[in-house]
Tab-separated table of C-alpha atoms and ligand atoms in Angstrom:
chain	number	residue	atom	x	y	z
K	1	MET	CA	0.000	0.000	0.000
K	2	ILE	CA	1.392	3.354	-1.057
K	3	ALA	CA	0.759	6.309	1.207
K	4	ALA	CA	-1.556	8.814	-0.489
K	5	ALA	CA	0.201	11.848	-1.886
K	6	THR	CA	-1.073	14.038	0.934
K	7	ALA	CA	-0.351	17.728	0.970
K	8	GLN	CA	3.011	18.546	2.451
K	9	ARG	CA	2.235	21.982	1.032
K	10	ASN	CA	-1.237	23.451	1.429
K	11	PRO	CA	-2.652	23.419	-2.142
K	12	TYR	CA	-4.655	26.588	-1.498
K	13	ASP	CA	-1.468	28.489	-0.590
K	14	ILE	CA	0.014	27.248	-3.868
K	15	ALA	CA	-3.087	28.355	-5.809
K	16	LEU	CA	-2.827	31.848	-4.280
K	17	GLN	CA	0.917	31.982	-4.952
K	18	ASN	CA	0.387	31.056	-8.623
K	19	PHE	CA	-2.327	33.707	-8.873
K	20	ASP	CA	0.001	36.395	-7.469
K	21	THR	CA	2.737	35.498	-9.957
K	22	ALA	CA	0.303	35.835	-12.884
K	23	ALA	CA	-1.324	38.980	-11.476
K	24	ASP	CA	2.122	40.600	-11.078
K	25	ALA	CA	3.062	39.690	-14.655
K	26	LEU	CA	-0.254	41.185	-15.844
K	27	GLU	CA	0.252	44.241	-13.605
K	28	LEU	CA	-3.295	43.864	-12.266
K	29	SER	CA	-4.530	46.553	-9.914
K	30	GLN	CA	-5.137	45.706	-6.244
K	31	ASP	CA	-8.860	46.423	-6.800
K	32	ILE	CA	-9.180	43.728	-9.450
K	33	ARG	CA	-7.084	41.294	-7.425
K	34	ALA	CA	-9.395	41.783	-4.452
K	35	MET	CA	-12.359	41.031	-6.717
K	36	ILE	CA	-11.148	37.844	-8.340
K	37	LYS	CA	-8.581	36.155	-6.119
K	38	TYR	CA	-10.753	34.528	-3.421
K	39	PRO	CA	-13.759	32.156	-3.509
K	40	GLU	CA	-17.170	33.828	-3.761
K	41	ARG	CA	-18.831	31.178	-1.591
K	42	VAL	CA	-17.755	28.296	0.624
K	43	LEU	CA	-20.492	25.996	1.886
K	44	GLU	CA	-19.625	23.448	4.574
K	45	VAL	CA	-22.073	20.604	5.019
K	46	SER	CA	-22.602	17.770	7.423
K	47	VAL	CA	-23.439	14.489	5.729
K	48	PRO	CA	-24.967	11.916	8.092
K	49	VAL	CA	-25.226	8.479	6.481
K	50	ARG	CA	-26.936	5.334	7.733
K	51	MET	CA	-24.328	2.623	7.298
K	52	ASP	CA	-25.251	-0.922	6.277
K	53	ILE	CA	-24.780	-2.113	9.858
K	54	GLY	CA	-27.508	0.301	10.987
K	55	GLU	CA	-25.514	3.045	12.727
K	56	ILE	CA	-25.212	6.645	11.549
K	57	ARG	CA	-21.803	8.020	10.547
K	58	ARG	CA	-21.199	11.681	9.874
K	59	PHE	CA	-19.003	12.880	6.999
K	60	GLU	CA	-17.858	16.412	6.267
K	61	GLY	CA	-18.272	17.958	2.855
K	62	TRP	CA	-17.925	21.255	1.014
K	63	ARG	CA	-18.991	22.995	-2.156
K	64	VAL	CA	-16.915	25.996	-3.119
K	65	GLN	CA	-17.787	28.521	-5.817
K	66	HIS	CA	-14.644	30.429	-6.582
K	67	SER	CA	-16.026	32.545	-9.411
K	68	THR	CA	-19.263	33.012	-11.339
K	69	THR	CA	-18.134	36.101	-13.236
K	70	ARG	CA	-17.962	34.413	-16.665
K	71	GLY	CA	-20.861	31.978	-16.126
K	72	PRO	CA	-22.053	29.256	-13.749
K	73	ALA	CA	-19.459	27.706	-11.429
K	74	LYS	CA	-18.148	24.424	-12.816
K	75	GLY	CA	-16.089	21.705	-11.187
K	76	GLY	CA	-15.924	18.152	-9.982
K	77	ILE	CA	-16.750	16.430	-6.730
K	78	ARG	CA	-14.027	14.475	-4.963
K	79	TYR	CA	-14.522	11.629	-2.474
K	80	HIS	CA	-11.211	10.969	-0.730
K	81	PRO	CA	-9.952	10.592	2.850
K	82	SER	CA	-7.559	13.538	2.471
K	83	VAL	CA	-10.165	16.069	1.239
K	84	THR	CA	-9.974	19.342	3.231
K	85	VAL	CA	-11.681	22.690	2.775
K	86	ASP	CA	-8.390	24.190	1.580
K	87	GLU	CA	-7.971	21.480	-1.026
K	88	VAL	CA	-11.502	22.142	-2.334
K	89	LYS	CA	-10.816	25.907	-2.376
K	90	ALA	CA	-7.601	25.334	-4.342
K	91	LEU	CA	-9.325	23.056	-6.848
K	92	ALA	CA	-12.194	25.567	-7.280
K	93	THR	CA	-9.682	28.382	-7.849
K	94	TRP	CA	-7.836	26.374	-10.506
K	95	MET	CA	-11.180	25.629	-12.206
K	96	THR	CA	-11.814	29.368	-12.650
K	97	TRP	CA	-8.541	29.931	-14.493
K	98	LYS	CA	-8.891	26.643	-16.398
K	99	CYS	CA	-12.338	27.493	-17.807
K	100	ALA	CA	-10.973	30.892	-18.825
K	101	VAL	CA	-7.847	29.378	-20.466
K	102	VAL	CA	-10.010	27.240	-22.748
K	103	ASN	CA	-12.453	30.142	-23.039
K	104	ILE	CA	-15.662	28.358	-22.074
K	105	PRO	CA	-18.437	30.364	-20.384
K	106	PHE	CA	-18.030	28.975	-16.871
K	107	GLY	CA	-16.495	30.040	-13.605
K	108	GLY	CA	-14.809	27.726	-11.131
K	109	GLY	CA	-16.278	25.477	-8.477
K	110	LYS	CA	-15.408	22.274	-6.678
K	111	GLY	CA	-16.880	19.923	-4.125
K	112	GLY	CA	-15.585	17.229	-1.863
K	113	VAL	CA	-16.484	14.842	0.917
K	114	THR	CA	-13.875	13.501	3.332
K	115	CYS	CA	-14.479	9.776	3.099
K	116	ASN	CA	-12.860	6.593	1.862
K	117	PRO	CA	-15.146	5.160	-0.831
K	118	LYS	CA	-13.062	1.973	-0.864
K	119	GLU	CA	-14.387	1.226	2.637
K	120	LEU	CA	-18.022	1.963	1.746
K	121	SER	CA	-20.564	-0.301	0.069
K	122	LEU	CA	-22.308	0.846	-3.108
K	123	ARG	CA	-25.504	1.514	-1.146
K	124	GLU	CA	-23.593	3.560	1.444
K	125	ILE	CA	-22.012	5.603	-1.366
K	126	GLU	CA	-25.471	6.171	-2.842
K	127	ARG	CA	-26.878	7.332	0.513
K	128	LEU	CA	-23.858	9.581	1.094
K	129	THR	CA	-24.198	11.052	-2.400
K	130	ARG	CA	-27.916	11.759	-2.104
K	131	ARG	CA	-27.480	13.362	1.319
K	132	TYR	CA	-24.535	15.466	0.129
K	133	ALA	CA	-26.482	16.485	-3.000
K	134	SER	CA	-29.438	17.561	-0.818
K	135	ALA	CA	-27.093	19.579	1.383
K	136	ILE	CA	-25.529	21.497	-1.517
K	137	LEU	CA	-28.815	21.749	-3.432
K	138	PRO	CA	-29.316	25.473	-2.738
K	139	LEU	CA	-26.064	26.213	-4.569
K	140	ILE	CA	-26.213	23.938	-7.618
K	141	GLY	CA	-28.223	24.102	-10.831
K	142	PRO	CA	-27.606	24.274	-14.597
K	143	LEU	CA	-27.383	28.074	-14.485
K	144	GLN	CA	-25.655	28.317	-11.095
K	145	ASP	CA	-23.130	25.609	-10.436
K	146	ILE	CA	-22.630	22.319	-12.280
K	147	PRO	CA	-20.760	19.449	-10.577
K	148	ALA	CA	-18.906	16.640	-12.424
K	149	PRO	CA	-16.798	13.600	-11.492
K	150	ASP	CA	-13.337	13.914	-9.935
K	151	VAL	CA	-11.198	11.514	-7.892
K	152	TYR	CA	-13.234	8.450	-6.794
K	153	THR	CA	-16.530	9.763	-8.196
K	154	ASN	CA	-18.037	8.534	-11.468
K	155	PRO	CA	-21.042	8.674	-13.857
K	156	GLN	CA	-23.215	6.616	-11.481
K	157	ILE	CA	-22.627	9.149	-8.709
K	158	MET	CA	-23.525	11.967	-11.125
K	159	ALA	CA	-26.762	10.095	-11.963
K	160	TRP	CA	-27.690	9.991	-8.253
K	161	ILE	CA	-26.980	13.720	-7.874
K	162	MET	CA	-29.089	14.483	-10.938
K	163	ASP	CA	-31.921	12.307	-9.605
K	164	THR	CA	-31.831	13.901	-6.138
K	165	TYR	CA	-31.877	17.389	-7.663
K	166	SER	CA	-34.627	16.503	-10.147
K	167	MET	CA	-36.855	14.880	-7.493
K	168	ASN	CA	-36.580	18.070	-5.501
K	169	LYS	CA	-37.506	20.253	-8.477
K	170	GLY	CA	-40.307	17.991	-9.648
K	171	TYR	CA	-38.976	17.586	-13.186
K	172	THR	CA	-35.864	16.130	-14.818
K	173	VAL	CA	-32.879	18.471	-14.944
K	174	PRO	CA	-30.036	16.716	-16.815
K	175	GLY	CA	-27.949	19.918	-17.035
K	176	VAL	CA	-27.337	20.073	-13.276
K	177	VAL	CA	-24.322	17.742	-13.573
K	178	THR	CA	-21.977	16.604	-16.325
K	179	GLY	CA	-20.136	13.318	-16.696
K	180	LYS	CA	-23.495	11.534	-16.525
K	181	PRO	CA	-24.208	8.147	-18.093
K	182	ILE	CA	-25.061	8.512	-21.815
K	183	SER	CA	-28.613	7.220	-21.270
K	184	LEU	CA	-29.319	10.128	-18.895
K	185	GLY	CA	-28.095	12.906	-21.164
K	186	GLY	CA	-24.354	12.379	-20.896
K	187	SER	CA	-22.095	13.212	-23.816
K	188	LEU	CA	-20.241	10.719	-25.944
K	189	GLY	CA	-16.545	11.218	-25.321
K	190	ARG	CA	-16.910	12.761	-21.825
K	191	ASN	CA	-15.508	9.763	-19.993
K	192	GLU	CA	-12.227	9.836	-21.922
K	193	ALA	CA	-12.133	13.624	-22.426
K	194	THR	CA	-9.501	14.467	-19.799
K	195	GLY	CA	-7.020	11.851	-21.020
K	196	ARG	CA	-7.738	12.786	-24.633
K	197	GLY	CA	-7.073	16.442	-23.856
K	198	VAL	CA	-3.780	15.471	-22.200
K	199	PHE	CA	-2.898	13.583	-25.363
K	200	TYR	CA	-3.637	16.599	-27.614
K	201	THR	CA	-1.467	18.897	-25.475
K	202	LEU	CA	1.326	16.309	-25.713
K	203	GLN	CA	0.996	16.240	-29.497
K	204	SER	CA	1.325	20.040	-29.551
K	205	THR	CA	4.314	19.894	-27.204
K	206	CYS	CA	6.099	17.290	-29.349
K	207	GLU	CA	5.525	19.564	-32.341
K	208	HIS	CA	6.893	22.570	-30.440
K	209	LEU	CA	9.956	20.656	-29.230
K	210	ARG	CA	10.402	19.000	-32.669
K	211	MET	CA	10.219	15.626	-31.032
K	212	THR	CA	8.544	12.500	-32.436
K	213	MET	CA	5.921	10.979	-30.234
K	214	LYS	CA	6.345	7.549	-31.798
K	215	GLY	CA	8.812	5.518	-29.738
K	216	ALA	CA	8.761	7.926	-26.771
K	217	LYS	CA	9.008	6.397	-23.301
K	218	VAL	CA	6.127	7.316	-21.006
K	219	VAL	CA	5.596	7.009	-17.235
K	220	VAL	CA	2.123	7.476	-15.710
K	221	GLN	CA	1.448	8.025	-11.991
K	222	GLY	CA	-2.253	7.345	-11.238
K	223	PHE	CA	-4.171	4.951	-13.440
K	224	GLY	CA	-7.737	6.221	-13.050
K	225	ASN	CA	-9.893	8.087	-15.508
K	226	ALA	CA	-7.315	10.713	-16.516
K	227	GLY	CA	-4.155	8.550	-16.374
K	228	SER	CA	-5.418	5.350	-17.969
K	229	VAL	CA	-7.042	7.078	-20.948
K	230	ALA	CA	-3.929	9.189	-21.586
K	231	ALA	CA	-1.814	6.011	-21.357
K	232	HIS	CA	-4.123	4.195	-23.765
K	233	LEU	CA	-4.048	6.964	-26.394
K	234	LEU	CA	-0.266	7.251	-26.093
K	235	ASP	CA	0.024	3.488	-26.471
K	236	THR	CA	-2.106	3.678	-29.622
K	237	ALA	CA	0.261	6.390	-30.898
K	238	GLN	CA	3.127	3.849	-30.611
K	239	THR	CA	4.833	5.211	-27.524
K	240	TYR	CA	6.133	2.830	-24.846
K	241	VAL	CA	4.352	3.236	-21.517
K	242	ILE	CA	7.117	1.721	-19.400
K	243	ALA	CA	5.640	2.316	-15.935
K	244	ALA	CA	2.313	3.049	-14.292
K	245	SER	CA	1.049	3.277	-10.726
K	246	ASP	CA	-2.091	3.481	-8.640
K	247	SER	CA	-2.692	3.901	-4.911
K	248	ARG	CA	-1.655	0.293	-4.294
K	249	GLY	CA	1.531	-0.092	-6.330
K	250	CYS	CA	3.739	0.674	-9.320
K	251	VAL	CA	4.462	-1.658	-12.256
K	252	TYR	CA	7.372	-1.415	-14.679
K	253	ASN	CA	8.504	-3.075	-17.907
K	254	LYS	CA	11.437	-1.499	-19.733
K	255	ASN	CA	10.034	-2.690	-23.091
K	256	GLY	CA	6.613	-1.162	-22.488
K	257	LEU	CA	3.547	-2.387	-20.597
K	258	ASP	CA	0.643	-3.916	-22.519
K	259	ILE	CA	-1.802	-1.099	-21.794
K	260	PRO	CA	-5.103	-2.712	-22.949
K	261	LYS	CA	-4.255	-5.750	-20.791
K	262	LEU	CA	-3.213	-3.515	-17.884
K	263	MET	CA	-6.586	-1.742	-18.068
K	264	LEU	CA	-8.378	-5.095	-17.964
K	265	HIS	CA	-6.188	-6.211	-15.045
K	266	LYS	CA	-7.071	-3.033	-13.098
K	267	GLU	CA	-10.755	-3.536	-13.890
K	268	SER	CA	-10.830	-7.166	-12.816
K	269	THR	CA	-8.538	-7.029	-9.740
K	270	GLY	CA	-9.063	-3.408	-8.658
K	271	SER	CA	-5.346	-2.559	-8.850
K	272	LEU	CA	-2.224	-2.697	-11.022
K	273	VAL	CA	-0.393	-4.915	-8.528
K	274	ASP	CA	0.805	-8.341	-9.766
K	275	PHE	CA	0.323	-7.461	-13.428
K	276	PRO	CA	2.049	-10.228	-15.429
K	277	ALA	CA	5.119	-9.252	-17.502
K	278	SER	CA	6.008	-6.421	-15.143
K	279	GLU	CA	8.117	-5.838	-12.077
K	280	ALA	CA	7.065	-3.964	-8.971
K	281	ILE	CA	8.919	-0.710	-8.252
K	282	SER	CA	8.558	1.967	-5.579
K	283	PRO	CA	6.909	5.382	-6.169
K	284	ARG	CA	10.324	6.988	-5.760
K	285	GLN	CA	11.777	4.776	-8.495
K	286	LEU	CA	8.798	5.546	-10.731
K	287	PHE	CA	9.467	9.282	-10.617
K	288	SER	CA	13.177	8.820	-11.300
K	289	LEU	CA	12.820	6.623	-14.396
K	290	GLU	CA	14.594	7.739	-17.566
K	291	CYS	CA	11.697	8.692	-19.876
K	292	ASP	CA	10.497	11.274	-22.400
K	293	ILE	CA	7.071	11.961	-20.912
K	294	LEU	CA	6.064	11.842	-17.245
K	295	ILE	CA	2.338	12.135	-16.492
K	296	PRO	CA	1.370	12.717	-12.858
K	297	ALA	CA	-2.344	11.788	-12.893
K	298	ALA	CA	-3.173	11.217	-9.209
K	299	LEU	CA	-3.244	13.909	-6.511
K	300	GLU	CA	-1.578	17.185	-5.503
K	301	ASN	CA	2.079	17.494	-4.469
K	302	ALA	CA	3.228	14.265	-6.167
K	303	VAL	CA	6.449	15.952	-7.287
K	304	ASP	CA	7.929	18.282	-4.687
K	305	GLY	CA	11.249	19.712	-3.540
K	306	ASP	CA	12.162	16.265	-2.285
K	307	ASN	CA	11.892	14.155	-5.452
K	308	ALA	CA	11.917	16.716	-8.301
K	309	SER	CA	15.672	16.575	-8.769
K	310	SER	CA	15.445	12.859	-9.584
K	311	VAL	CA	12.966	13.415	-12.454
K	312	LYS	CA	14.603	12.572	-15.793
K	313	ALA	CA	11.721	13.249	-18.183
K	314	ARG	CA	11.817	15.707	-21.055
K	315	ILE	CA	8.161	16.663	-20.677
K	316	VAL	CA	5.934	16.619	-17.589
K	317	ALA	CA	2.221	16.640	-18.486
K	318	GLU	CA	0.056	17.532	-15.487
K	319	ALA	CA	-3.025	15.366	-15.933
K	320	ALA	CA	-3.726	15.804	-12.208
K	321	ASN	CA	-4.540	19.131	-10.594
K	322	GLY	CA	-1.636	20.620	-8.685
K	323	PRO	CA	0.752	17.634	-8.875
K	324	LEU	CA	3.871	19.871	-8.831
K	325	THR	CA	4.744	22.157	-5.927
K	326	PRO	CA	6.353	25.557	-6.662
K	327	GLU	CA	9.653	24.079	-5.395
K	328	ALA	CA	9.327	21.275	-7.968
K	329	ASP	CA	8.546	23.855	-10.670
K	330	THR	CA	11.798	25.680	-9.930
K	331	ILE	CA	13.856	22.485	-9.970
K	332	LEU	CA	12.288	21.152	-13.192
K	333	GLU	CA	12.758	24.512	-14.884
K	334	SER	CA	16.453	24.541	-13.937
K	335	LYS	CA	16.755	21.092	-15.522
K	336	GLY	CA	15.132	22.321	-18.762
K	337	ILE	CA	12.101	20.044	-18.369
K	338	PHE	CA	9.045	21.286	-20.270
K	339	VAL	CA	5.930	21.373	-18.050
K	340	ILE	CA	2.405	21.379	-19.509
K	341	PRO	CA	0.498	23.015	-16.629
K	342	ASP	CA	-2.646	21.413	-15.185
K	343	ILE	CA	-5.079	24.213	-16.068
K	344	LEU	CA	-4.204	23.632	-19.724
K	345	CYS	CA	-3.177	19.966	-19.795
K	346	ASN	CA	-6.228	18.450	-18.098
K	347	ALA	CA	-8.808	20.968	-19.382
K	348	GLY	CA	-10.249	18.412	-21.841
K	349	GLY	CA	-12.579	17.146	-19.100
K	350	VAL	CA	-14.244	20.481	-18.516
K	351	VAL	CA	-14.347	21.266	-22.242
K	352	VAL	CA	-16.420	18.149	-22.938
K	353	SER	CA	-18.431	18.837	-19.776
K	354	TYR	CA	-19.283	22.147	-21.431
K	355	PHE	CA	-20.259	20.281	-24.615
K	356	GLU	CA	-22.450	17.977	-22.504
K	357	TRP	CA	-24.162	20.952	-20.846
K	358	VAL	CA	-24.755	22.571	-24.259
K	359	GLN	CA	-26.243	19.321	-25.603
K	360	ASP	CA	-28.479	18.949	-22.509
K	361	GLU	CA	-29.709	22.532	-22.792
K	362	GLN	CA	-30.457	22.053	-26.508
K	363	HIS	CA	-31.775	18.473	-26.219
K	364	LEU	CA	-29.688	17.666	-29.271
K	365	PHE	CA	-26.816	15.196	-29.054
K	366	TRP	CA	-23.623	14.994	-31.059
K	367	GLU	CA	-21.658	12.085	-32.487
K	368	ALA	CA	-18.422	10.997	-30.783
K	369	GLN	CA	-16.237	12.128	-33.681
K	370	ASP	CA	-17.858	15.550	-33.552
K	371	VAL	CA	-16.977	15.796	-29.848
K	372	TYR	CA	-13.356	14.722	-30.498
K	373	ASN	CA	-12.915	17.199	-33.367
K	374	ARG	CA	-14.282	20.104	-31.351
K	375	LEU	CA	-12.195	19.092	-28.330
K	376	GLU	CA	-9.031	18.904	-30.407
K	377	ARG	CA	-9.677	22.365	-31.855
K	378	VAL	CA	-10.246	23.918	-28.415
K	379	MET	CA	-7.250	22.189	-26.797
K	380	LYS	CA	-4.818	23.008	-29.575
K	381	SER	CA	-5.875	26.618	-30.016
K	382	SER	CA	-5.711	27.187	-26.230
K	383	TYR	CA	-2.323	25.494	-26.186
K	384	ASN	CA	-1.084	27.844	-28.906
K	385	GLU	CA	-2.317	30.880	-27.009
K	386	VAL	CA	-0.447	29.780	-23.873
K	387	LEU	CA	2.657	28.916	-25.888
K	388	ARG	CA	2.639	32.342	-27.533
K	389	LEU	CA	2.594	34.058	-24.116
K	390	TYR	CA	5.333	31.695	-22.889
K	391	LEU	CA	7.562	32.609	-25.814
K	392	GLU	CA	6.758	36.323	-25.907
K	393	ARG	CA	6.842	37.013	-22.167
K	394	ARG	CA	9.620	34.541	-21.304
K	395	VAL	CA	7.686	33.169	-18.343
K	396	SER	CA	7.078	29.522	-17.414
K	397	MET	CA	4.253	27.650	-19.156
K	398	ARG	CA	2.414	27.674	-15.800
K	399	THR	CA	2.636	31.440	-15.483
K	400	ALA	CA	1.669	31.840	-19.149
K	401	ALA	CA	-1.453	29.689	-18.631
K	402	ASN	CA	-2.348	31.556	-15.441
K	403	MET	CA	-1.833	34.878	-17.201
K	404	LEU	CA	-4.245	33.844	-19.941
K	405	GLY	CA	-6.870	32.578	-17.462
K	406	VAL	CA	-6.524	35.289	-14.839
K	407	GLY	CA	-6.355	37.958	-17.553
K	408	ARG	CA	-9.663	36.825	-19.068
K	409	VAL	CA	-11.419	36.793	-15.688
K	410	ALA	CA	-9.981	40.227	-14.856
K	411	GLU	CA	-11.227	41.616	-18.160
K	412	ALA	CA	-14.711	40.124	-17.672
K	413	THR	CA	-14.821	41.578	-14.158
K	414	LYS	CA	-13.887	45.042	-15.406
K	415	LEU	CA	-16.439	44.875	-18.240
K	416	ARG	CA	-19.218	43.848	-15.881
K	417	GLY	CA	-18.259	46.722	-13.641
K	418	LEU	CA	-18.532	44.454	-10.645
K	419	TYR	CA	-17.328	47.083	-8.213
K	420	PRO	CA	-19.132	47.315	-4.926
Z	501	NAD	P1	-9.784	8.516	-10.522
Z	501	NAD	O1	-10.481	8.354	-9.232
Z	501	NAD	O2	-10.430	7.997	-11.745
Z	501	NAD	O3	-8.313	7.918	-10.437
Z	501	NAD	C1	-7.373	8.283	-9.484
Z	501	NAD	C2	-6.205	7.329	-9.636
Z	501	NAD	O4	-5.119	7.786	-8.851
Z	501	NAD	C3	-6.528	5.911	-9.175
Z	501	NAD	O5	-5.965	4.991	-10.079
Z	501	NAD	C4	-5.831	5.825	-7.830
Z	501	NAD	O6	-5.481	4.516	-7.490
Z	501	NAD	C5	-4.620	6.679	-8.127
Z	501	NAD	N1	-3.924	7.160	-6.934
Z	501	NAD	C6	-4.414	7.704	-5.806
Z	501	NAD	N2	-3.411	7.991	-4.960
Z	501	NAD	C7	-2.261	7.634	-5.580
Z	501	NAD	C8	-0.884	7.677	-5.246
Z	501	NAD	N3	-0.491	8.179	-4.076
Z	501	NAD	N4	0.020	7.200	-6.135
Z	501	NAD	C9	-0.359	6.707	-7.329
Z	501	NAD	N5	-1.642	6.652	-7.716
Z	501	NAD	C10	-2.577	7.103	-6.850
Z	501	NAD	O7	-9.506	10.090	-10.636
Z	501	NAD	P2	-9.277	10.962	-11.949
Z	501	NAD	O8	-10.583	11.521	-12.342
Z	501	NAD	O9	-8.451	10.203	-12.922
Z	501	NAD	O10	-8.434	12.162	-11.323
Z	501	NAD	C11	-7.019	12.124	-11.228
Z	501	NAD	C12	-6.506	13.537	-11.263
Z	501	NAD	O11	-6.947	14.161	-12.469
Z	501	NAD	C13	-7.015	14.436	-10.130
Z	501	NAD	O12	-6.034	15.376	-9.783
Z	501	NAD	C14	-8.194	15.140	-10.773
Z	501	NAD	O13	-8.517	16.347	-10.118
Z	501	NAD	C15	-7.630	15.358	-12.147
Z	501	NAD	N6	-8.636	15.644	-13.171
Z	501	NAD	C16	-9.648	14.780	-13.438
Z	501	NAD	C17	-10.590	15.118	-14.394
Z	501	NAD	C18	-11.714	14.186	-14.786
Z	501	NAD	O14	-12.463	14.537	-15.702
Z	501	NAD	N7	-11.856	13.032	-14.168
Z	501	NAD	C19	-10.497	16.344	-15.081
Z	501	NAD	C20	-9.434	17.188	-14.803
Z	501	NAD	C21	-8.520	16.832	-13.831
């Protein structure tokens, strides 16, 4: 069992620090900073759940709306034992800049419940979800705040949230959540959208660095929705995914892991451990493998001041939110490693969530290829905008992405005249 990548650094402090760097580069006034830097609303809820054995257990949860300046708040719901209010605030803050980077008409939100879904039965998860949904019901809605899946939440959980909300309203409201099952108004391509978006940003990066993707060696930390789909697409593009990990272990094969079989193994056994034709390695070894592309796709602070110097990748693609601390950023930059920052790299999920919301609102559904084509266009044009700032302003890719996102929110705020 690998210890969860818990926050040695408070992710909310990091989110504020990244904001300040971008705001300084944009020379934003203190008035605008005061308007856009902090969450608009933080709701803390108590979630009592009747467990299967009959007793009641109480869980803590939050829904944070960081910004609604450019549209409804948008962001996932996380079920994890290490969820804290500061983590949810950080994730909501990043969602604001992310939606602005890809220029979709949403602000940023996030939700979370401190729990370990691996220790709960399906029925307990359903009861927890319905109770949490009822508790945050005053804040959510298709025009207010639209949740989606995040770590350890999935389409089934979104279906329960949609049902709880709809029962309360008295009519069906598919647009209240995204990442729903297709039969309930979900979008084709949403499930693999985050990993697909990561893949598109890697294609753009290879082009920028004049590097061929074919034959590249790839390492993936976290083999859930984001990590496994990115690994699968990279495998299809003839790279070698030489190592992958989940919360229970890391597997390695210097000639490349068989990714379709690894996905089946994870599905049938619940973990990557004991995958045939692989050897077990430690998380520390995983991060220090010689490779072209490293994809942290688990939790915050995976690469920090402690292990960053051992990273030997050429590109780090942040499929996870906040996987690199500012100390890691500095070390990777000094080593000439190209970082694709989270608010750009993993934005594919929220882009297709936006497509799902549009389809729900119009009651008209698109074909998968249509979704992929539109996603590719959005990801690559956003990538080019960030790259242009990176080259022109000689800042890091992270600061360039934050400048684009923060700059758009600042402009919208000024135009709305949202001064008290
Ligand atoms: P998931 O629940 O589908 O998968 C999480 C994976 O991480 C699991 O395989 C789990 O075993 C693994 N993991 C947990 N702790 C680990 C550790 N210490 N070491 C190695 N692996 C570990 O979650 P997901 O949706 O894939 O989310 C992963 C990251 O991507 C998160 O940071 C999330 O915020 C981000 N993200 C997800 C989406 C999305 O649409 N799902 C969109 C944007 C960003």
